[in-house]
Amino acid sequence: MSWWRFLPFGDRLQQWTLEARLLHWLTLVWIGLGLVVLFSASFPVGLAETGDGLYYFTRQLLWLALGWAGFQLFLQLPLRRSLQMAIPGFFLFLLLIWATRLPGVGTTVMGATRWISIGSFQLQPSEMMKPFLVLQAAWVFSSWRRLHLKARCFWLTAFALTLLGILIQPNLSTTALCGMTLWLMALGAGLPLVPLLFTAMSGLGLAVLSISINEYQRRRVMSFLNPWADAMGDGYQLVQSLLAVASGGIFGTGYGFSQQKLSYLPIQHTDFIFAVYAEEMGLLGCLLLLALLATYGWLGMRVVNQARDPLVQLIALGATVIMLLQALINIAVAIGILPTTGLPFPLFSYGGSSIMASLAIAGLLIRCAREAQPAEVITFPNPPPVQPPRRRRAAPVVPLRPNGIGRPSSRRP
């Protein structure tokens, strides 16, 4: 692989489909905007915690460089080659998800054990699982009618163990995101509706059970219903987020001039980064961001509709759903439509696992756009057979007279 393949421009882009080129550039715009917002949101907390305002920004650049390599890998490899990595990647991160429950392996932050510490880097297996979950689910559901009953039960059990392992960390938001993605992919593959409805009801029941068992999740739901009842306690995060969004007005306070990020709004560089963006960019900036997301989703669904291979369709559907649904859930939490969750904004929020997984999924979607419209071989009609040139008869050789003059006489001597 040549080094120029890692550049975001070149003549090679002209050979892609229109949807692939637009998705590629929209992804770059999304990344650039995310870095700009993260710089503003993370500078005060980095300065307060480490004495370096660029601490989180520079680390995010490092994760972005690693994620860019994964982005290019999935972008350049044919989908059939990527599927060969799906099974080992899926089971590797499935084991790591369950390994977070082992003593001395998982790292607990704010009451949840979702990370594995590798030196100074904290790996979140549930985030890294997402691209491999999309790939493997697309293969299973596209091959559903050809699979035996044992194979179907095996993969459904594997998906259930994945969701259960994420749920007991506990991480209800990521469980719901992955579960809805799997459900929509199965619906898109044409699986029977009655079992899908039963699965949806079962998932809703598990969510209610998780909320009833975990006290902090129950308190979050209660504070979501009325955050002002305990504005300095359980409802503090949501109240400060609503104040930040409302303070932006129509045109915003200006880039870098957010007041809520100055030790008022908690975790403003991760879960509530949209609140900082809304305060500084205002309603117009929020509408532009929603327009970017809507365009991204529209292009993703165009890829789904134009793909001829069911496998490509399901990969594109899963990648589009998981990117947009995660962003919309994060926005909904910031503006008080959904209870507070720990779900980051893709390509915006600080976090190595999040940005690497999001870039891998974006690379898969662009690859699907490239393979959605394969080049057709143009055949030309057979040319008429070439007739060999007619050979002209040679003129007879006329002998000369002995003296070499004139034609010979026809009379005998």
C-alpha positions as a Python dict, from the first residue, in 0.01 Angstrom:
ca = {
    (1, 'M'): (0, 0, 0),
    (2, 'S'): (154, 329, -110),
    (3, 'W'): (178, 626, 124),
    (4, 'W'): (-40, 842, -101),
    (5, 'R'): (-338, 620, -24),
    (6, 'F'): (-352, 779, 321),
    (7, 'L'): (-406, 1129, 176),
    (8, 'P'): (-765, 1261, 164),
    (9, 'F'): (-733, 1374, -196),
    (10, 'G'): (-590, 1268, -528),
    (11, 'D'): (-689, 1136, -866),
    (12, 'R'): (-801, 807, -713),
    (13, 'L'): (-1108, 980, -562),
    (14, 'Q'): (-1231, 1059, -912),
    (15, 'Q'): (-1277, 686, -970),
    (16, 'W'): (-1517, 654, -673),
    (17, 'T'): (-1892, 687, -688),
    (18, 'L'): (-2045, 1025, -606),
    (19, 'E'): (-2181, 897, -274),
    (20, 'A'): (-1838, 766, -172),
    (21, 'R'): (-1671, 1099, -246),
    (22, 'L'): (-1937, 1300, -60),
    (23, 'L'): (-1926, 1069, 242),
    (24, 'H'): (-1547, 1093, 243),
    (25, 'W'): (-1547, 1472, 251),
    (26, 'L'): (-1833, 1488, 502),
    (27, 'T'): (-1634, 1261, 731),
    (28, 'L'): (-1336, 1496, 705),
    (29, 'V'): (-1559, 1795, 783),
    (30, 'W'): (-1705, 1605, 1080),
    (31, 'I'): (-1355, 1528, 1211),
    (32, 'G'): (-1233, 1886, 1166),
    (33, 'L'): (-1538, 2034, 1335),
    (34, 'G'): (-1503, 1786, 1620),
    (35, 'L'): (-1142, 1885, 1680),
    (36, 'V'): (-1234, 2254, 1683),
    (37, 'V'): (-1512, 2196, 1936),
    (38, 'L'): (-1299, 1965, 2152),
    (39, 'F'): (-1020, 2223, 2169),
    (40, 'S'): (-1260, 2478, 2315),
    (41, 'A'): (-1442, 2237, 2545),
    (42, 'S'): (-1135, 2062, 2688),
    (43, 'F'): (-900, 2357, 2739),
    (44, 'P'): (-1037, 2470, 3080),
    (45, 'V'): (-1061, 2120, 3226),
    (46, 'G'): (-717, 2027, 3095),
    (47, 'L'): (-570, 2343, 3248),
    (48, 'A'): (-742, 2278, 3581),
    (49, 'E'): (-654, 1908, 3607),
    (50, 'T'): (-307, 1886, 3452),
    (51, 'G'): (-187, 2246, 3414),
    (52, 'D'): (-184, 2200, 3036),
    (53, 'G'): (-483, 2328, 2843),
    (54, 'L'): (-379, 2123, 2540),
    (55, 'Y'): (-360, 1796, 2732),
    (56, 'Y'): (-682, 1638, 2602),
    (57, 'F'): (-650, 1792, 2256),
    (58, 'T'): (-301, 1655, 2189),
    (59, 'R'): (-401, 1310, 2312),
    (60, 'Q'): (-704, 1320, 2087),
    (61, 'L'): (-474, 1391, 1793),
    (62, 'L'): (-280, 1076, 1881),
    (63, 'W'): (-596, 864, 1888),
    (64, 'L'): (-704, 1029, 1564),
    (65, 'A'): (-378, 921, 1397),
    (66, 'L'): (-433, 562, 1511),
    (67, 'G'): (-796, 575, 1408),
    (68, 'W'): (-701, 717, 1068),
    (69, 'A'): (-496, 404, 1000),
    (70, 'G'): (-799, 188, 1078),
    (71, 'F'): (-1017, 416, 866),
    (72, 'Q'): (-789, 370, 567),
    (73, 'L'): (-765, -4, 628),
    (74, 'F'): (-1141, -56, 605),
    (75, 'L'): (-1160, 198, 322),
    (76, 'Q'): (-905, 20, 101),
    (77, 'L'): (-983, -344, 177),
    (78, 'P'): (-1266, -511, -15),
    (79, 'L'): (-1560, -595, 209),
    (80, 'R'): (-1496, -966, 163),
    (81, 'R'): (-1150, -920, 310),
    (82, 'S'): (-1288, -714, 599),
    (83, 'L'): (-1535, -992, 674),
    (84, 'Q'): (-1243, -1229, 722),
    (85, 'M'): (-1133, -1012, 1017),
    (86, 'A'): (-1484, -992, 1160),
    (87, 'I'): (-1496, -1328, 1339),
    (88, 'P'): (-1158, -1302, 1523),
    (89, 'G'): (-1223, -935, 1604),
    (90, 'F'): (-1574, -1010, 1728),
    (91, 'F'): (-1473, -1287, 1965),
    (92, 'L'): (-1163, -1100, 2084),
    (93, 'F'): (-1363, -801, 2202),
    (94, 'L'): (-1640, -1026, 2333),
    (95, 'L'): (-1384, -1186, 2563),
    (96, 'L'): (-1251, -843, 2663),
    (97, 'I'): (-1604, -722, 2740),
    (98, 'W'): (-1651, -1008, 2985),
    (99, 'A'): (-1293, -969, 3111),
    (100, 'T'): (-1383, -626, 3251),
    (101, 'R'): (-1579, -810, 3522),
    (102, 'L'): (-1266, -993, 3643),
    (103, 'P'): (-1094, -851, 3953),
    (104, 'G'): (-780, -658, 3866),
    (105, 'V'): (-865, -639, 3495),
    (106, 'G'): (-1152, -394, 3464),
    (107, 'T'): (-1122, -29, 3564),
    (108, 'T'): (-1415, 134, 3741),
    (109, 'V'): (-1494, 498, 3667),
    (110, 'M'): (-1802, 673, 3810),
    (111, 'G'): (-1959, 346, 3919),
    (112, 'A'): (-1920, 163, 3586),
    (113, 'T'): (-1657, -97, 3494),
    (114, 'R'): (-1623, -52, 3120),
    (115, 'W'): (-1249, -7, 3062),
    (116, 'I'): (-929, -209, 3062),
    (117, 'S'): (-619, -10, 3149),
    (118, 'I'): (-321, -64, 2918),
    (119, 'G'): (-54, 164, 3059),
    (120, 'S'): (-191, 518, 3039),
    (121, 'F'): (-447, 416, 2776),
    (122, 'Q'): (-791, 295, 2878),
    (123, 'L'): (-942, 58, 2623),
    (124, 'Q'): (-1320, 35, 2612),
    (125, 'P'): (-1402, -302, 2449),
    (126, 'S'): (-1770, -217, 2401),
    (127, 'E'): (-1671, 72, 2171),
    (128, 'M'): (-1415, -129, 1978),
    (129, 'M'): (-1670, -406, 1927),
    (130, 'K'): (-1902, -188, 1716),
    (131, 'P'): (-1743, -222, 1366),
    (132, 'F'): (-1696, -597, 1408),
    (133, 'L'): (-2052, -633, 1537),
    (134, 'V'): (-2182, -459, 1225),
    (135, 'L'): (-1972, -678, 994),
    (136, 'Q'): (-2062, -1006, 1162),
    (137, 'A'): (-2431, -923, 1197),
    (138, 'A'): (-2446, -828, 829),
    (139, 'W'): (-2300, -1164, 729),
    (140, 'V'): (-2532, -1360, 960),
    (141, 'F'): (-2853, -1184, 858),
    (142, 'S'): (-2770, -1180, 486),
    (143, 'S'): (-2705, -1557, 504),
    (144, 'W'): (-2995, -1630, 739),
    (145, 'R'): (-3196, -1844, 499),
    (146, 'R'): (-2892, -2054, 412),
    (147, 'L'): (-2781, -2115, 770),
    (148, 'H'): (-2872, -2428, 961),
    (149, 'L'): (-3066, -2407, 1285),
    (150, 'K'): (-2754, -2473, 1493),
    (151, 'A'): (-2565, -2189, 1323),
    (152, 'R'): (-2856, -1951, 1379),
    (153, 'C'): (-2877, -2039, 1747),
    (154, 'F'): (-2500, -2005, 1785),
    (155, 'W'): (-2485, -1653, 1644),
    (156, 'L'): (-2797, -1534, 1822),
    (157, 'T'): (-2642, -1658, 2146),
    (158, 'A'): (-2317, -1477, 2065),
    (159, 'F'): (-2505, -1151, 2001),
    (160, 'A'): (-2704, -1196, 2322),
    (161, 'L'): (-2385, -1255, 2522),
    (162, 'T'): (-2240, -936, 2372),
    (163, 'L'): (-2538, -728, 2479),
    (164, 'L'): (-2554, -894, 2820),
    (165, 'G'): (-2182, -838, 2882),
    (166, 'I'): (-2219, -466, 2803),
    (167, 'L'): (-2536, -438, 3013),
    (168, 'I'): (-2385, -576, 3332),
    (169, 'Q'): (-2084, -338, 3323),
    (170, 'P'): (-2334, -154, 3354),
    (171, 'N'): (-2364, 38, 3027),
    (172, 'L'): (-2731, 61, 2935),
    (173, 'S'): (-2686, 326, 2665),
    (174, 'T'): (-2431, 128, 2460),
    (175, 'T'): (-2640, -187, 2507),
    (176, 'A'): (-2946, -7, 2372),
    (177, 'L'): (-2746, 136, 2080),
    (178, 'C'): (-2602, -202, 1977),
    (179, 'G'): (-2934, -377, 2033),
    (180, 'M'): (-3128, -130, 1816),
    (181, 'T'): (-2862, -155, 1545),
    (182, 'L'): (-2889, -535, 1539),
    (183, 'W'): (-3268, -516, 1540),
    (184, 'L'): (-3282, -274, 1246),
    (185, 'M'): (-3031, -480, 1049),
    (186, 'A'): (-3241, -793, 1107),
    (187, 'L'): (-3552, -602, 999),
    (188, 'G'): (-3371, -481, 686),
    (189, 'A'): (-3268, -839, 606),
    (190, 'G'): (-3634, -943, 600),
    (191, 'L'): (-3640, -1165, 908),
    (192, 'P'): (-3988, -1259, 1036),
    (193, 'L'): (-4163, -971, 1210),
    (194, 'V'): (-4321, -1163, 1499),
    (195, 'P'): (-3988, -1287, 1646),
    (196, 'L'): (-3845, -936, 1600),
    (197, 'L'): (-4136, -785, 1795),
    (198, 'F'): (-4083, -1042, 2071),
    (199, 'T'): (-3711, -954, 2077),
    (200, 'A'): (-3790, -583, 2104),
    (201, 'M'): (-4024, -644, 2398),
    (202, 'S'): (-3760, -861, 2566),
    (203, 'G'): (-3500, -588, 2524),
    (204, 'L'): (-3735, -332, 2675),
    (205, 'G'): (-3794, -562, 2968),
    (206, 'L'): (-3420, -604, 3025),
    (207, 'A'): (-3377, -226, 3021),
    (208, 'V'): (-3647, -185, 3286),
    (209, 'L'): (-3487, -462, 3493),
    (210, 'S'): (-3145, -296, 3469),
    (211, 'I'): (-3287, 38, 3581),
    (212, 'S'): (-3464, -124, 3875),
    (213, 'I'): (-3149, -310, 3987),
    (214, 'N'): (-2889, -34, 3943),
    (215, 'E'): (-2958, 252, 4179),
    (216, 'Y'): (-2759, 513, 3988),
    (217, 'Q'): (-2954, 439, 3669),
    (218, 'R'): (-3282, 472, 3860),
    (219, 'R'): (-3169, 804, 4004),
    (220, 'R'): (-3078, 927, 3658),
    (221, 'V'): (-3424, 846, 3528),
    (222, 'M'): (-3588, 1021, 3823),
    (223, 'S'): (-3369, 1329, 3780),
    (224, 'F'): (-3451, 1329, 3408),
    (225, 'L'): (-3822, 1348, 3484),
    (226, 'N'): (-3772, 1654, 3707),
    (227, 'P'): (-3410, 1778, 3711),
    (228, 'W'): (-3502, 2101, 3893),
    (229, 'A'): (-3624, 1908, 4198),
    (230, 'D'): (-3259, 1836, 4288),
    (231, 'A'): (-3070, 2090, 4080),
    (232, 'M'): (-2758, 2066, 4298),
    (233, 'G'): (-2767, 1687, 4325),
    (234, 'D'): (-2876, 1419, 4079),
    (235, 'G'): (-3014, 1675, 3834),
    (236, 'Y'): (-2702, 1892, 3832),
    (237, 'Q'): (-2557, 1765, 3502),
    (238, 'L'): (-2882, 1804, 3310),
    (239, 'V'): (-2959, 2145, 3461),
    (240, 'Q'): (-2616, 2282, 3369),
    (241, 'S'): (-2647, 2135, 3019),
    (242, 'L'): (-2986, 2299, 2969),
    (243, 'L'): (-2846, 2630, 3092),
    (244, 'A'): (-2559, 2602, 2843),
    (245, 'V'): (-2789, 2526, 2550),
    (246, 'A'): (-3029, 2807, 2646),
    (247, 'S'): (-2745, 3058, 2692),
    (248, 'G'): (-2639, 3016, 2329),
    (249, 'G'): (-2946, 3187, 2190),
    (250, 'I'): (-2965, 3219, 1814),
    (251, 'F'): (-2610, 3318, 1727),
    (252, 'G'): (-2420, 3179, 2028),
    (253, 'T'): (-2177, 3341, 2267),
    (254, 'G'): (-1887, 3299, 2024),
    (255, 'Y'): (-1616, 3039, 1985),
    (256, 'G'): (-1428, 2988, 2311),
    (257, 'F'): (-1663, 3208, 2517),
    (258, 'S'): (-1871, 2937, 2684),
    (259, 'Q'): (-1929, 3009, 3052),
    (260, 'Q'): (-2071, 2670, 3152),
    (261, 'K'): (-1750, 2489, 3061),
    (262, 'L'): (-1565, 2685, 3333),
    (263, 'S'): (-1615, 2426, 3608),
    (264, 'Y'): (-1995, 2443, 3592),
    (265, 'L'): (-2082, 2176, 3335),
    (266, 'P'): (-1938, 1832, 3428),
    (267, 'I'): (-1756, 1613, 3171),
    (268, 'Q'): (-1801, 1883, 2908),
    (269, 'H'): (-1536, 1736, 2679),
    (270, 'T'): (-1700, 1393, 2654),
    (271, 'D'): (-2068, 1325, 2723),
    (272, 'F'): (-2188, 1688, 2723),
    (273, 'I'): (-1970, 1831, 2449),
    (274, 'F'): (-2279, 1921, 2246),
    (275, 'A'): (-2392, 2157, 2523),
    (276, 'V'): (-2066, 2354, 2487),
    (277, 'Y'): (-2109, 2359, 2110),
    (278, 'A'): (-2468, 2481, 2143),
    (279, 'E'): (-2369, 2758, 2383),
    (280, 'E'): (-2089, 2888, 2163),
    (281, 'M'): (-2249, 2839, 1819),
    (282, 'G'): (-2613, 2901, 1906),
    (283, 'L'): (-2922, 2776, 1729),
    (284, 'L'): (-2779, 2841, 1382),
    (285, 'G'): (-2471, 2632, 1458),
    (286, 'C'): (-2690, 2350, 1590),
    (287, 'L'): (-2903, 2357, 1277),
    (288, 'L'): (-2590, 2337, 1061),
    (289, 'L'): (-2468, 2037, 1262),
    (290, 'L'): (-2807, 1867, 1226),
    (291, 'A'): (-2794, 1939, 852),
    (292, 'L'): (-2453, 1768, 835),
    (293, 'L'): (-2591, 1464, 1017),
    (294, 'A'): (-2901, 1457, 799),
    (295, 'T'): (-2690, 1471, 481),
    (296, 'Y'): (-2467, 1195, 613),
    (297, 'G'): (-2769, 978, 687),
    (298, 'W'): (-2928, 1053, 351),
    (299, 'L'): (-2613, 952, 167),
    (300, 'G'): (-2587, 638, 379),
    (301, 'M'): (-2941, 534, 288),
    (302, 'R'): (-2870, 605, -79),
    (303, 'V'): (-2585, 357, -54),
    (304, 'V'): (-2823, 104, 103),
    (305, 'N'): (-3077, 151, -179),
    (306, 'Q'): (-2821, 138, -459),
    (307, 'A'): (-2628, -167, -337),
    (308, 'R'): (-2702, -485, -528),
    (309, 'D'): (-2548, -727, -279),
    (310, 'P'): (-2759, -785, 38),
    (311, 'L'): (-2437, -808, 239),
    (312, 'V'): (-2326, -461, 127),
    (313, 'Q'): (-2674, -328, 201),
    (314, 'L'): (-2671, -453, 558),
    (315, 'I'): (-2319, -329, 632),
    (316, 'A'): (-2411, 17, 502),
    (317, 'L'): (-2735, 12, 702),
    (318, 'G'): (-2560, -88, 1024),
    (319, 'A'): (-2283, 169, 981),
    (320, 'T'): (-2531, 450, 907),
    (321, 'V'): (-2756, 360, 1200),
    (322, 'I'): (-2480, 327, 1456),
    (323, 'M'): (-2317, 660, 1361),
    (324, 'L'): (-2633, 868, 1343),
    (325, 'L'): (-2821, 704, 1629),
    (326, 'Q'): (-2529, 753, 1865),
    (327, 'A'): (-2500, 1122, 1770),
    (328, 'L'): (-2874, 1180, 1807),
    (329, 'I'): (-2884, 1008, 2147),
    (330, 'N'): (-2599, 1227, 2269),
    (331, 'I'): (-2782, 1539, 2149),
    (332, 'A'): (-3109, 1422, 2302),
    (333, 'V'): (-2938, 1376, 2640),
    (334, 'A'): (-2785, 1724, 2627),
    (335, 'I'): (-3120, 1892, 2560),
    (336, 'G'): (-3316, 1682, 2810),
    (337, 'I'): (-3512, 1453, 2577),
    (338, 'L'): (-3348, 1133, 2711),
    (339, 'P'): (-3205, 1044, 3053),
    (340, 'T'): (-2837, 1111, 3111),
    (341, 'T'): (-2617, 840, 2961),
    (342, 'G'): (-2246, 788, 2906),
    (343, 'L'): (-2270, 771, 2527),
    (344, 'P'): (-2010, 991, 2350),
    (345, 'F'): (-2070, 1201, 2040),
    (346, 'P'): (-1896, 1026, 1745),
    (347, 'L'): (-1586, 1213, 1623),
    (348, 'F'): (-1659, 1495, 1873),
    (349, 'S'): (-1616, 1358, 2224),
    (350, 'Y'): (-1275, 1293, 2375),
    (351, 'G'): (-1181, 926, 2391),
    (352, 'G'): (-943, 694, 2210),
    (353, 'S'): (-1173, 394, 2180),
    (354, 'S'): (-1464, 607, 2063),
    (355, 'I'): (-1282, 790, 1784),
    (356, 'M'): (-1105, 477, 1657),
    (357, 'A'): (-1431, 280, 1644),
    (358, 'S'): (-1617, 569, 1478),
    (359, 'L'): (-1350, 609, 1209),
    (360, 'A'): (-1354, 235, 1139),
    (361, 'I'): (-1733, 244, 1094),
    (362, 'A'): (-1707, 550, 868),
    (363, 'G'): (-1447, 367, 658),
    (364, 'L'): (-1683, 70, 624),
    (365, 'L'): (-1964, 295, 505),
    (366, 'I'): (-1748, 463, 241),
    (367, 'R'): (-1623, 123, 126),
    (368, 'C'): (-1984, 12, 87),
    (369, 'A'): (-2046, 322, -125),
    (370, 'R'): (-1753, 226, -346),
    (371, 'E'): (-1881, -129, -393),
    (372, 'A'): (-2249, -40, -419),
    (373, 'Q'): (-2222, 40, -790),
    (374, 'P'): (-1966, -196, -943),
    (375, 'A'): (-1831, -104, -1282),
    (376, 'E'): (-2008, -268, -1574),
    (377, 'V'): (-1817, -427, -1859),
    (378, 'I'): (-1920, -259, -2183),
    (379, 'T'): (-1933, -505, -2473),
    (380, 'F'): (-1915, -394, -2833),
    (381, 'P'): (-2069, -584, -3127),
    (382, 'N'): (-1834, -815, -3309),
    (383, 'P'): (-1679, -642, -3611),
    (384, 'P'): (-1743, -796, -3953),
    (385, 'P'): (-1484, -1052, -4054),
    (386, 'V'): (-1191, -910, -4242),
    (387, 'Q'): (-1180, -1040, -4597),
    (388, 'P'): (-833, -1132, -4717),
    (389, 'P'): (-714, -917, -5008),
    (390, 'R'): (-777, -1065, -5350),
    (391, 'R'): (-463, -1179, -5516),
    (392, 'R'): (-416, -1027, -5859),
    (393, 'R'): (-302, -1258, -6138),
    (394, 'A'): (45, -1181, -6265),
    (395, 'A'): (75, -1065, -6625),
    (396, 'P'): (220, -1326, -6861),
    (397, 'V'): (583, -1292, -6950),
    (398, 'V'): (624, -1200, -7314),
    (399, 'P'): (951, -1332, -7461),
    (400, 'L'): (1145, -1094, -7678),
    (401, 'R'): (1288, -1151, -8023),
    (402, 'P'): (1644, -1255, -8050),
    (403, 'N'): (1741, -898, -8125),
    (404, 'G'): (1537, -783, -7822),
    (405, 'I'): (1307, -556, -8025),
    (406, 'G'): (934, -584, -8063),
    (407, 'R'): (696, -868, -8006),
    (408, 'P'): (761, -1210, -8148),
    (409, 'S'): (602, -1288, -8482),
    (410, 'S'): (314, -1528, -8480),
    (411, 'R'): (420, -1662, -8819),
    (412, 'R'): (652, -1953, -8845),
    (413, 'P'): (980, -1898, -9031),
}
